[in-house]
Structures are given as structure tokens and as C-alpha cells.
XYZ file of C-alpha atoms in Angstrom:
654
model
C 12.194 -33.859 9.780
C 8.275 -34.255 11.329
C 9.153 -31.747 13.564
C 10.054 -29.466 10.942
C 6.864 -30.633 8.877
C 4.594 -30.286 11.698
C 6.572 -26.168 12.749
C 5.356 -25.217 9.263
C 1.890 -26.440 8.618
C 1.183 -24.681 11.950
C 3.074 -21.466 10.934
C 1.234 -22.003 7.496
C -2.560 -22.400 9.160
C -2.280 -19.778 11.445
C -0.737 -17.256 8.781
C -3.629 -18.190 6.425
C -6.096 -17.775 9.216
C -4.402 -14.297 10.906
C -4.386 -12.252 7.176
C -7.612 -13.522 6.605
C -9.077 -11.896 9.400
C -6.880 -8.879 9.738
C -8.084 -8.361 5.716
C -11.754 -8.267 6.782
C -11.406 -6.375 9.959
C -9.000 -4.353 7.535
C -5.961 -4.248 9.977
C -2.383 -4.783 9.072
C -1.867 -8.249 9.180
C 1.589 -7.932 11.280
C -0.719 -7.259 13.747
C -2.161 -10.680 13.428
C 1.235 -12.225 13.125
C 1.936 -11.215 16.963
C -1.324 -12.123 18.263
C -0.581 -15.329 16.627
C 2.903 -15.586 17.964
C 1.150 -14.826 21.648
C -1.750 -17.815 21.436
C 0.823 -20.490 20.272
C 4.087 -19.637 21.726
C 5.701 -21.227 24.804
C 4.307 -19.343 27.319
C 0.092 -19.618 25.969
C -0.824 -22.841 23.853
C 2.801 -23.773 23.534
C 2.596 -25.424 19.677
C 6.075 -23.843 18.757
C 9.047 -23.890 20.868
C 11.421 -20.572 21.578
C 14.156 -22.175 19.760
C 17.264 -21.728 18.125
C 15.725 -22.724 15.207
C 12.799 -20.768 15.034
C 14.815 -17.641 15.430
C 17.267 -18.039 12.893
C 14.428 -18.874 10.394
C 12.664 -15.650 11.619
C 15.738 -14.010 10.938
C 15.640 -14.016 7.472
C 12.344 -11.911 7.491
C 14.528 -9.244 8.695
C 16.689 -9.573 6.106
C 13.993 -9.077 3.446
C 12.645 -6.363 5.395
C 15.694 -4.352 5.409
C 16.242 -5.366 1.706
C 13.230 -3.677 1.111
C 14.280 -0.540 2.935
C 17.598 -0.618 1.073
C 15.516 -0.398 -2.463
C 13.354 2.493 -1.290
C 16.825 4.533 -0.249
C 17.479 7.349 -3.049
C 19.802 10.122 -3.248
C 17.485 12.066 -4.860
C 14.279 11.365 -2.753
C 16.869 12.635 0.731
C 17.642 15.433 -1.394
C 14.477 16.833 -1.918
C 13.209 15.629 1.859
C 16.628 16.634 3.344
C 15.291 19.328 5.861
C 12.235 16.967 7.071
C 14.455 13.530 6.977
C 17.775 15.124 8.694
C 15.828 18.078 10.500
C 12.522 16.589 12.418
C 13.362 12.907 11.466
C 16.623 12.871 13.444
C 15.315 15.263 16.377
C 12.717 13.234 17.054
C 14.633 9.643 16.806
C 17.518 11.715 18.964
C 15.126 13.198 21.226
C 13.474 10.659 21.760
C 16.434 7.881 22.427
C 17.577 10.503 25.100
C 14.010 11.287 27.103
C 13.853 7.377 27.252
C 17.251 6.782 28.363
C 16.574 9.335 31.195
C 13.580 7.592 32.242
C 15.157 4.288 32.428
C 17.974 5.706 34.292
C 15.779 7.224 36.994
C 13.682 3.722 36.856
C 16.643 1.863 37.979
C 18.081 0.480 34.718
C 21.195 0.674 33.390
C 22.348 2.893 30.477
C 22.780 -0.387 28.048
C 18.893 -0.868 28.318
C 17.499 2.157 28.489
C 19.418 2.732 24.779
C 17.740 -0.474 23.633
C 14.576 0.683 24.804
C 15.307 4.423 23.241
C 16.017 2.950 20.252
C 13.026 0.485 20.197
C 10.600 2.950 21.000
C 11.720 5.819 18.624
C 10.035 3.809 16.053
C 7.010 4.068 14.041
C 5.057 1.889 11.851
C 6.188 2.761 8.118
C 3.374 0.323 6.967
C 0.285 1.115 9.113
C 1.381 4.963 8.547
C 1.892 4.435 4.722
C -1.363 2.791 4.150
C -3.566 5.148 6.514
C -2.113 8.413 4.622
C -2.117 6.941 1.317
C -6.088 5.831 1.707
C -7.067 9.409 3.480
C -5.105 11.212 0.608
C -3.094 12.879 2.796
C 0.797 11.950 1.789
C 1.066 15.446 0.044
C -0.714 17.556 2.734
C 1.317 18.989 5.287
C 1.335 16.855 7.823
C 1.902 13.778 5.603
C 5.014 15.280 4.451
C 6.065 15.558 7.660
C 4.965 12.363 8.752
C 6.755 10.373 5.526
C 9.803 12.613 6.068
C 10.125 11.175 10.237
C 9.430 7.440 9.021
C 12.078 7.580 6.467
C 14.716 8.930 9.190
C 14.060 6.123 11.301
C 13.982 3.168 8.804
C 17.414 4.777 7.985
C 18.118 4.751 11.831
C 17.627 1.109 12.322
C 21.093 0.370 10.419
C 23.326 1.719 12.577
C 21.179 0.998 15.475
C 21.611 -2.778 14.272
C 25.087 -2.163 14.379
C 25.685 -1.057 17.696
C 23.584 -2.979 19.494
C 25.442 -6.223 19.762
C 28.654 -4.163 20.900
C 26.615 -3.201 24.392
C 27.248 -6.832 25.633
C 30.952 -6.249 25.579
C 32.963 -5.702 28.915
C 32.627 -1.738 30.127
C 36.666 -1.208 29.145
C 36.106 -3.125 25.748
C 32.943 -1.502 24.671
C 34.609 1.833 23.376
C 36.516 -0.252 21.060
C 33.844 -2.724 20.011
C 31.734 0.176 18.764
C 34.920 1.813 17.399
C 35.518 -1.212 15.520
C 31.479 -2.045 14.683
C 31.836 1.346 13.218
C 34.795 1.012 11.395
C 34.045 -1.956 9.961
C 30.441 -0.879 8.617
C 32.305 1.962 6.830
C 34.452 -0.495 5.110
C 32.247 -2.316 3.901
C 30.040 0.100 2.657
C 32.833 1.564 0.880
C 34.079 -1.650 -0.704
C 30.245 -2.845 -1.561
C 28.747 0.248 -2.875
C 32.112 1.176 -4.807
C 32.733 -2.321 -6.516
C 28.845 -3.025 -6.326
C 27.722 0.081 -8.329
C 29.805 -0.694 -10.998
C 28.727 -4.658 -11.196
C 25.591 -4.524 -10.441
C 23.924 -2.751 -13.819
C 25.691 -4.912 -16.504
C 25.240 -8.233 -14.413
C 21.114 -7.667 -13.971
C 21.402 -6.645 -17.866
C 22.789 -9.887 -18.308
C 20.396 -11.687 -16.051
C 17.233 -9.934 -17.474
C 18.810 -10.881 -21.339
C 18.099 -14.120 -20.582
C 14.272 -13.630 -20.316
C 13.944 -15.888 -17.328
C 11.765 -15.013 -14.746
C 13.198 -17.505 -12.222
C 16.413 -16.364 -13.046
C 15.736 -13.061 -12.035
C 14.206 -14.053 -8.796
C 16.890 -16.353 -8.401
C 19.611 -14.025 -9.096
C 17.740 -11.231 -6.412
C 17.968 -13.911 -3.840
C 21.598 -14.594 -4.214
C 22.562 -11.194 -4.308
C 20.543 -9.987 -1.072
C 21.841 -13.011 0.980
C 25.173 -13.358 -0.787
C 25.803 -9.917 0.741
C 24.243 -10.226 4.052
C 26.381 -13.299 4.304
C 29.438 -11.027 3.698
C 28.465 -8.581 6.489
C 27.964 -11.325 8.603
C 31.230 -12.720 8.305
C 32.843 -8.951 8.731
C 31.457 -9.176 11.991
C 28.522 -7.085 11.270
C 24.578 -8.093 10.939
C 22.931 -9.698 8.270
C 20.717 -7.329 7.917
C 23.101 -4.585 6.988
C 24.341 -6.336 3.856
C 20.643 -6.996 2.887
C 20.300 -3.122 3.378
C 23.281 -2.468 0.853
C 21.986 -4.862 -1.785
C 18.727 -2.908 -1.940
C 20.589 0.190 -2.052
C 22.856 -1.159 -5.022
C 19.956 -2.488 -6.817
C 17.851 0.796 -6.185
C 20.185 2.224 -8.759
C 19.098 0.393 -11.593
C 16.172 0.483 -13.772
C 14.944 -3.082 -12.370
C 13.921 -1.639 -8.819
C 10.504 -2.024 -9.020
C 10.592 -5.238 -11.030
C 13.217 -6.664 -8.446
C 10.545 -5.074 -5.239
C 7.575 -6.973 -6.789
C 9.837 -10.399 -7.550
C 10.731 -10.464 -3.816
C 7.649 -9.173 -1.732
C 6.389 -12.598 -1.549
C 9.615 -13.810 0.500
C 9.404 -10.714 2.560
C 5.771 -11.235 3.762
C 5.715 -14.456 4.622
C 9.310 -14.722 6.449
C 8.592 -11.245 7.822
C 5.109 -12.582 9.080
C 7.250 -15.860 10.607
C 9.050 -13.139 12.747
C 6.681 -11.193 14.018
C 5.028 -14.653 14.779
C 8.358 -15.070 16.959
C 8.417 -11.763 18.717
C 4.699 -12.367 19.692
C 6.254 -15.825 20.935
C 8.376 -13.765 23.026
C 5.335 -12.344 25.223
C 4.131 -13.864 28.305
C 0.660 -13.104 28.607
C 0.650 -13.973 32.700
C 3.765 -12.006 33.298
C 1.765 -8.809 31.545
C -1.734 -9.384 33.157
C 0.339 -9.558 36.546
C 1.817 -5.909 36.042
C -1.442 -4.745 34.204
C -0.642 -0.877 35.675
C 3.221 -1.230 34.630
C 1.581 -1.295 30.922
C -0.869 0.919 31.074
C 1.033 3.405 31.995
C 3.606 2.565 29.833
C 1.245 2.623 26.718
C -0.242 6.101 27.772
C 3.076 6.758 28.369
C 4.820 5.780 25.133
C 1.381 7.717 23.002
C 1.420 10.792 24.993
C 5.132 10.946 25.485
C 5.956 10.367 21.658
C 3.157 13.067 20.760
C 4.374 15.844 23.064
C 7.858 15.329 22.060
C 7.119 15.513 17.886
C 4.966 18.684 18.518
C 7.446 20.007 20.727
C 10.187 19.563 18.172
C 7.804 20.449 15.268
C 6.804 23.783 16.783
C 10.488 24.674 17.798
C 11.574 24.279 13.663
C 8.453 26.849 13.148
C 5.708 24.076 11.958
C 2.131 25.770 12.565
C 0.433 23.837 15.942
C -2.014 22.163 13.867
C 0.581 20.265 11.477
C 2.589 19.912 14.232
C -0.128 17.497 16.543
C -1.202 15.758 13.130
C 1.963 14.955 13.321
C 2.662 13.786 16.258
C -0.533 11.964 17.179
C 0.309 10.009 14.126
C 3.580 9.445 15.181
C 2.847 8.244 18.992
C 2.433 4.631 18.243
C 5.430 1.975 17.671
C 6.745 0.346 14.574
C 7.645 -2.978 13.520
C 11.377 -1.817 13.392
C 10.710 -1.360 17.191
C 9.978 -4.657 17.553
C 12.864 -5.668 15.434
C 15.152 -3.839 17.636
C 13.261 -5.105 20.922
C 13.934 -8.909 19.912
C 17.807 -8.274 19.300
C 18.172 -6.888 22.493
C 16.688 -9.578 24.260
C 18.296 -12.074 22.300
C 21.568 -10.463 23.036
C 20.257 -10.252 26.567
C 20.715 -6.255 26.738
C 17.402 -6.344 28.060
C 16.059 -8.953 31.072
C 12.994 -10.714 30.226
C 11.398 -8.397 33.507
C 11.972 -5.173 31.547
C 10.889 -6.300 28.006
C 7.216 -8.013 28.897
C 5.771 -5.172 29.872
C 7.071 -2.830 26.702
C 6.482 -5.558 24.309
C 2.775 -5.458 25.539
C 2.858 -1.514 25.255
C 4.441 -1.551 22.418
C 1.757 -4.305 20.732
C -1.234 -2.001 22.200
C 0.208 1.119 20.617
C 0.303 -0.199 17.529
C -3.256 -1.773 17.389
C -4.079 2.021 18.698
C -2.431 3.828 15.815
C -4.959 3.649 13.589
C -7.461 4.672 15.247
C -5.831 7.597 16.579
C -4.874 8.338 12.946
C -8.767 8.560 12.251
C -9.626 10.521 15.455
C -6.876 13.075 14.832
C -8.513 15.883 12.943
C -11.806 16.122 15.593
C -8.873 15.999 18.015
C -6.635 18.802 16.144
C -9.981 21.062 15.838
C -10.912 20.456 19.067
C -7.647 21.299 21.085
C -5.970 23.558 18.537
C -8.118 27.046 18.071
C -6.382 28.280 15.163
C -6.952 25.052 12.991
C -10.448 26.262 12.539
C -8.967 29.257 11.780
C -6.388 27.652 9.107
C -9.257 25.536 7.694
C -11.635 28.740 7.275
C -8.770 30.492 5.143
C -8.133 27.637 3.227
C -11.909 27.282 1.956
C -11.596 31.126 1.815
C -9.356 30.933 -0.674
C -11.313 28.320 -2.588
C -14.327 31.015 -2.422
C -12.597 33.551 -3.698
C -11.245 31.581 -6.691
C -14.716 30.432 -7.612
C -16.514 33.595 -6.647
C -18.837 34.534 -9.489
C -18.456 31.383 -11.498
C -21.727 29.973 -12.435
C -22.541 26.633 -14.881
C -18.400 25.878 -13.956
C -16.643 22.424 -13.705
C -15.265 21.014 -10.501
C -12.144 19.337 -11.267
C -11.387 17.002 -8.815
C -7.933 16.476 -8.627
C -4.800 17.783 -10.682
C -2.509 15.306 -12.198
C -2.151 14.408 -15.522
C -5.726 13.693 -16.497
C -6.845 16.486 -14.510
C -4.412 18.933 -16.186
C -4.993 17.322 -19.735
C -9.323 18.221 -19.058
C -8.674 21.353 -18.238
C -6.748 22.506 -21.273
C -9.394 21.071 -23.191
C -11.773 23.260 -21.033
C -9.730 26.276 -21.824
C -9.560 25.603 -25.711
C -13.576 25.656 -25.299
C -14.230 28.611 -23.113
C -15.506 26.076 -20.488
C -14.764 27.342 -17.174
C -13.303 25.265 -13.964
C -11.979 25.221 -10.506
C -9.674 22.498 -9.740
C -8.956 20.977 -6.300
C -5.505 18.957 -5.408
C -4.017 18.042 -2.391
C -0.585 18.427 -3.527
C 0.920 21.906 -2.612
C 3.889 21.790 -5.125
C 1.710 21.229 -7.806
C -0.767 23.605 -6.598
C 2.490 26.337 -6.547
C 3.422 25.841 -10.006
C 0.337 25.672 -11.552
C -0.845 28.633 -9.766
C 2.118 31.063 -10.944
C 1.305 29.651 -14.812
C -2.192 31.565 -13.806
C -4.238 27.742 -13.750
C -7.183 27.842 -11.776
C -6.048 25.237 -9.044
C -6.542 25.802 -5.312
C -5.445 22.795 -2.565
C -8.322 21.437 -1.225
C -9.773 18.059 -0.073
C -12.590 17.335 -2.385
C -14.279 14.308 -0.787
C -15.070 17.121 2.052
C -18.474 18.864 1.620
C -17.409 22.254 3.092
C -14.720 22.364 0.480
C -16.934 21.362 -2.706
C -19.295 23.798 -1.603
C -16.839 26.677 -1.197
C -15.522 25.786 -5.161
C -19.126 26.403 -6.118
C -20.974 23.253 -5.710
C -24.189 24.506 -5.902
C -24.083 26.853 -8.826
C -21.551 24.442 -10.728
C -22.692 22.554 -14.068
C -20.676 19.148 -13.319
C -17.900 17.438 -11.141
C -15.164 15.796 -12.758
C -13.206 13.214 -10.794
C -9.893 12.804 -12.273
C -7.775 10.319 -10.684
C -8.385 6.513 -9.868
C -9.459 5.877 -6.219
C -12.932 4.371 -6.076
C -13.215 5.066 -2.343
C -12.953 9.024 -2.498
C -15.143 8.993 -6.264
C -17.816 7.254 -3.659
C -17.820 10.230 -1.214
C -17.645 12.750 -3.977
C -20.662 11.224 -5.298
C -22.053 10.883 -2.149
C -21.390 14.292 -1.090
C -22.600 15.979 -4.391
C -25.976 13.784 -4.260
C -26.787 14.946 -0.799
C -26.187 18.770 -1.842
C -27.457 18.764 -5.595
C -28.699 15.459 -6.074
C -29.441 16.662 -10.334
C -25.698 17.459 -10.995
C -23.832 14.834 -13.084
C -20.578 13.394 -11.295
C -18.192 12.141 -13.894
C -15.754 9.647 -12.651
C -12.760 8.073 -13.777
C -11.116 4.712 -13.323
C -8.604 2.303 -14.280
C -10.751 -0.542 -15.918
C -14.242 -2.193 -15.648
C -14.271 -3.372 -12.143
C -16.217 -0.439 -10.333
C -18.025 0.335 -12.973
C -21.123 -1.105 -11.616
C -20.418 0.025 -8.488
C -19.744 3.625 -8.978
C -23.128 3.909 -11.384
C -25.172 2.483 -8.688
C -23.573 5.384 -6.370
C -25.077 7.913 -8.678
C -22.251 8.965 -11.177
C -23.387 10.033 -14.462
C -20.851 8.465 -16.272
C -17.403 6.759 -15.804
C -14.481 6.674 -17.900
C -12.352 2.989 -17.831
C -8.973 4.067 -19.095
C -8.565 0.446 -20.166
C -12.123 0.340 -21.748
C -11.396 3.656 -23.407
C -8.062 2.526 -24.778
C -9.449 -0.183 -26.114
C -12.167 1.614 -27.902
C -9.755 4.097 -29.532
C -7.538 1.137 -30.624
C -10.188 -0.940 -32.489
C -12.184 2.097 -34.079
C -8.649 3.357 -35.470
C -8.028 0.031 -36.755
C -11.816 -0.355 -38.192
C -11.466 3.086 -39.965
C -8.103 1.882 -41.702
C -9.398 -1.291 -42.971
C -12.056 0.122 -44.371
C -15.283 0.589 -42.139
C -17.177 3.642 -42.992
C -16.902 6.007 -40.598
C -20.247 6.686 -38.850
C -20.389 2.595 -38.850
C -17.548 2.857 -36.632
C -18.966 5.739 -34.634
C -22.380 4.070 -33.952
C -20.412 0.873 -32.576
C -18.301 3.079 -30.172
C -21.371 5.065 -28.959
C -23.461 1.278 -28.886
C -20.340 -0.053 -26.628
C -20.062 3.306 -24.098
C -24.245 3.160 -23.897
C -24.109 -0.544 -23.030
C -21.207 0.730 -20.129
C -18.377 -1.737 -22.131
C -20.152 -4.778 -21.906
C -18.341 -6.053 -25.360
C -15.094 -5.781 -23.094
C -15.982 -6.337 -19.959
C -14.181 -9.620 -18.284
C -11.033 -11.388 -19.827
C -9.032 -14.213 -20.322
C -6.705 -14.252 -17.353
C -3.247 -15.666 -18.310
C 0.358 -15.727 -16.545
C 1.268 -12.327 -17.061
C -1.830 -11.187 -15.595
C -0.878 -12.329 -12.161
C 0.432 -8.858 -10.880
C -3.161 -7.390 -11.132
C -4.518 -6.330 -8.149
C -8.111 -6.230 -8.709
C -10.173 -7.755 -5.949
C -11.662 -10.782 -7.683
C -12.335 -9.106 -11.118
C -14.556 -9.985 -13.752
C -13.312 -12.587 -16.699
C -14.051 -14.379 -19.278
C -13.845 -18.287 -18.995
C -14.494 -20.829 -21.689
C -16.168 -24.267 -21.325
C -16.128 -26.963 -23.946
C -19.824 -29.529 -23.903
C -17.965 -32.773 -24.484
C -20.535 -35.819 -25.085
C -22.526 -36.300 -22.068
C -22.678 -32.534 -20.900
C -25.888 -31.614 -18.709
C -26.425 -28.503 -20.387
C -26.768 -30.303 -24.093
C -30.144 -30.057 -25.671
C -31.494 -27.346 -22.970
C -31.799 -24.066 -23.872
C -29.621 -21.388 -22.088
C -33.274 -20.338 -20.434
C -33.204 -23.706 -18.738
C -29.490 -23.709 -17.548
C -30.737 -21.733 -14.524
C -27.067 -20.490 -14.370
C -27.119 -17.138 -11.749
C -27.574 -14.414 -14.040
C -26.820 -11.673 -11.727
C -23.477 -13.432 -11.250
C -22.587 -14.847 -14.230
C -23.445 -13.694 -17.925
C -22.955 -15.902 -21.232
C -21.495 -13.802 -23.793
C -20.690 -15.806 -26.621
C -21.080 -19.347 -28.164
C -18.916 -21.045 -30.950
C -20.179 -23.857 -32.771
C -18.350 -25.273 -35.486
C -15.937 -22.473 -35.282
C -18.913 -19.893 -35.772
C -18.957 -17.633 -32.926
C -22.474 -15.985 -31.907
C -21.899 -12.520 -30.044
C -25.593 -12.838 -29.040
C -26.615 -15.403 -27.762
C -30.670 -15.596 -26.261
C -32.565 -17.442 -23.997
C -33.982 -19.569 -26.920
C -30.553 -20.936 -27.819
C -30.388 -24.170 -27.429
C -26.881 -25.878 -26.751
C -25.458 -28.902 -28.643
C -22.391 -31.435 -28.192
C -18.956 -29.440 -29.226
C -20.528 -26.091 -28.189
C -17.892 -23.455 -26.967
C -19.870 -21.350 -23.800
C -17.985 -18.529 -23.276
C -18.606 -16.933 -19.141
C -18.373 -13.894 -17.666
C -17.903 -13.598 -13.916
C -16.138 -13.658 -11.152
C -14.169 -17.230 -10.185
C -16.153 -18.618 -7.377
C -19.314 -17.884 -9.902
C -17.575 -19.410 -12.931
C -16.953 -22.858 -11.125
C -20.560 -23.041 -10.127
C -21.463 -22.204 -13.686
C -18.893 -24.430 -15.241
C -20.133 -27.481 -12.721
C -23.669 -27.019 -13.629
C -23.035 -26.660 -17.437
C -21.306 -30.210 -17.101
C -22.657 -31.943 -14.434
C -25.822 -30.546 -13.284
């Protein structure tokens, strides 16, 4: 019991520290987990032993990771991306596996080791690349779609690789039979579980959800995931396969998104533990002794995978610039590579002296991936002459579309909000040009005769081509504060007086966008509350002009009446980064603030605001600095959690 508690405390302390540091450096936490495993493992500080108990616990991380992949598995998604997934994706995995197998044989390794290494090195990081592409607004760009198609096939390829790996330890004469038996078992299990499970899963989830208990819902998800994992293990297959099937079954129900959110804490914690155990496998002393080999492997992984993807993409008639961007992004190793490498090491397919330098090179390649993606555009422009021509053609198309337009509006983003805005402009005869990065959306809108072109609105040359110097206004119609800030900076550098109107979700970034120079910031939740309130007031008989005046005042005050809210259990899923919220403080007898005016309280006015005071059930919405507090008053504060805690202490204790 003492050893278990000590192990848990060490892992929790390491996890908290590494996540804080990685968030601060904007790096994926899994890299930090790997480094923690290296530091506290048996080959360094020795705080954790690489024993069966730790590995069994870590295996649950793989179970929940495969469950998440199963949730993302969609036949409809595969159908729409089949040419990318089963074309470029399948070719990339197969070619990488064969090339690595050939190199392993030349290096004197047996084919089993080569196969395991090929499968591991064929993987790229879905977590890192998905996040980077989303932040750079490139998910729908040509290379973004290629990358996501390859990543999707890699995720699917892990399942057969995990099935085949254990069969490699069978004696030579029995190996073919073992592989055939494993594949047959997997096929039977898939047919039985998917055939029976699809009929049972939806009604069973309906029954559980109808109890309206979040605890019961989460317990049910855990039960199904672990039960199917146990069944596949009993059939002689891996735990991961059962978890993958469980995810597939649930993905066909309407509860997929809720399940994904509920399972995320378990998955992240256990997966973090798994990557800690992977880091524990790395012996830094061995790696330092074979540093030239590690560097050679690192260069070989990055350059080899990038070149291989570039070659395959060109054979599939993908333009050179897109192919190179795709190859550079996929060059690094991925989390599933560590899963396969760790499994191969446990099974004895890979010798420790082989696994150590490969593990180090894979870790370094993952660390390098974000920097390679950031610099990929400069590399493409430097190495591919046609990339300049393609970019010039894209800018030419934008310039042709905006030619002759003056006093027009540049609409950044042509999603639902952008299209609604465009229809309003058409009705009023306001000329506009819309910029978007979704090729399918642009194609369909252009066929309909709408003024939309492909272009990244956060780039200066794109905005200038869209007629920035002649425009009357710029509207950012999508929710992305970082992108909006870049657009505001570009506009204010080129045309300081041009108004920029920005859409945002709530009040968390209003001040930041206003300070950056946005003329107006439209917060969806605030505007929804304003419209809801105005309609209600009119129906209650409040004069229309008073309602309009109230709306105007609220907007002029940057929605100050609506800023902040009382948080509850149902708000725990909100993703705001320390949002402003409201907090009520009752002043009991003896409270320090009794008898003091608001001006005398010395609260940090720049961080905490007193929005209201309730005294004897009478609520004042506009307290002044001269307002003196009395026993029994309820003071309503608005601010962020740490500042609210400090303000409450000053009100009560001094």
C-alpha cells in the first residue's frame, strides 16, 4: 500500500509539473510526459521501477487512446476522404514499412525487428499536427486535407499492427499459422461484436441516458470499454482492439460527443502514465554513448519520411508545393509509434540495444515537428519555384475578383455567419468580397455566383489583393481571437483608420480585441442575451424607445451589464481561459468592510469590479465610491477567480 501511494504521488507531482511547463511553452504535454519518464525512470533518478504493475496500469492509457480513435472512426468520413485515406495514407504506411524493413535487413537486423520498426516509424503525431493545423487555419487547405487523410489511415493501421506484433514471437514454422489465427479471430470478433453490438448499443444508451445521471452515464461508458477490451483479450487478442470496437459502436450513436467529453479525463491521465513508462525505457547513458547513431537516425527519419511522402504524392499527381508541405508535416514520429515500439520491446521483438537509439531519435523528431511545420512555408517558397507562381495566381484571382471595387467590405471567413452577413449586404446593395480557406465551400458558393475566393485573411498580401486600400471596412466573421488579432494588426499597419468588426463567442476577449484596435466586437452570447431581453421587455409593455435606448447603452458600455456570470456545475465544460465571473459575498457581523465606503476598500479596481450591492433585498446596480457598506449587505464582485478570492478576503478579513 505504501509503495502504491508513493508511486501515485510521484506520478501526480510529475504530471502536474510537466503539464504546467508544457502549457507555458505551448508544447504538447505528451512530450513532457516522455521527458519525465526519462528523468524519474530506472536509468536516471530511479524513482520508479519498470515493473509489471506499472506497465499494466499504463496499458489502460493505450486502451482509452484506441477507444478515442474508435469514436472518430466514421464510415461517412472515410467515404468522403477515401482517396486520401486509402490512397496516399495507405501508400505512405506501406512504403515506410517496406523501406525501414529493407534498411533494417541491410543493418544486420532480422525481418521481425525491421517490421516492428517500420510500423513504429510509419506513424506521425495526430495530436501535434491536428492542433498545429487548427491553430494555423490549415485544416481545409490542400495540404491540410492530405495530412489529415494520412493520419486517419495511420490510426486505423495501428489496429492490425497490434494484432500481428504478438504473433512474431512464435517459432518460424508456427508463425504463419499464428498470424492467420490472429487475423481470423479478429475477423470473427469484429463480426460478432459489430453485428450484435450495433443492435444493442443505441437502445442500451437510450436507457442509461434516460436515467439522467451523469455518474451512471460515465460508469456505463467505462463498463462497455473495459468489458469489450476484456473480451478481446480473452479471445487471445489485444485489449486495444476491444477498446477500438467499443469506440466504433458508440460512434454510431448520438451520444458520441458526450462520451468523448466524459472519457477525456481518464484517457489523458492514463495516456500520460503510458508515455511516462515509455520514457522510462530510454537509457540516457546508452543514448549518449551512441549519439552519432541517434543523430543519424533522426536525420534519416525526418528526411526519409518527408522525401517518401513527397515522392508518393507526386506520383499521385499532387502539386509539388502541396506534396512538400505534406511531407514536412508528416516527417516526425507519432504517439502510436511509441505504442508499437513499446509493445515490440515488451514482446522481445526488438532488442534493447536496437530500441534505445530509435526511441531517442523518435522523441527528438516529435520535439522538432512543431518547428518544422512553422518553418515549412519558408522551406516550400525557398525550394519550390512553382510555389511562388501558385501563390501569385491565388493573389491574382483575389485581385481580379476585387478589381474596380471601392468602399466595399472584406469579409474574413465564409461560414454560416459570413454567408448570412453577405446576404444582408446583397439586400442593401453593399459590395463585398469574402475570403475563406475551405475549397469545397468556395467552389459551391462560386458556382452560385457569390463573391468568395480562396485566401488566408491573416496575410497582408491577401488582404491587399482583396482591395484593402480601397475598402470601407473589414469583418472577421469566425471565432478565432488569435487570427483576428493578426488581421487587426495587418489592417492597422496598412490603413490605420479602417474599421475592423470582429465576432467572438463571449466577453472573455472583448477588451483584448478592443485594445488591439477593433472598432466593434460582437459577442454572440452577449448579443443573444440582449435580443432575448429586448423582446421580453417589449412583450412586457416597456416602451419601444426605452428598449432601444437600453440596447444602445449596453453596447456602448461593451456589454458591461452582461459581463461575467455566476458559474455552476453545468458550466464545468466551458473552455474559457480564466473567464470573468460574478461572485456574491455576504458581509457578516465583524466583517472588515462594514462601515467603509467602496473607495476605502482599496480593492484592485483594474481587476475586480463591484457590480451591485443588495441591502435588505433591495438591489443597487450602480454603487458609487461613496456607498458605505453595512452588516448583512451582499456585495456582487466581477473578476477572475484569483482576484475574486483576494477581494473576498479583503472584504471579510482585511
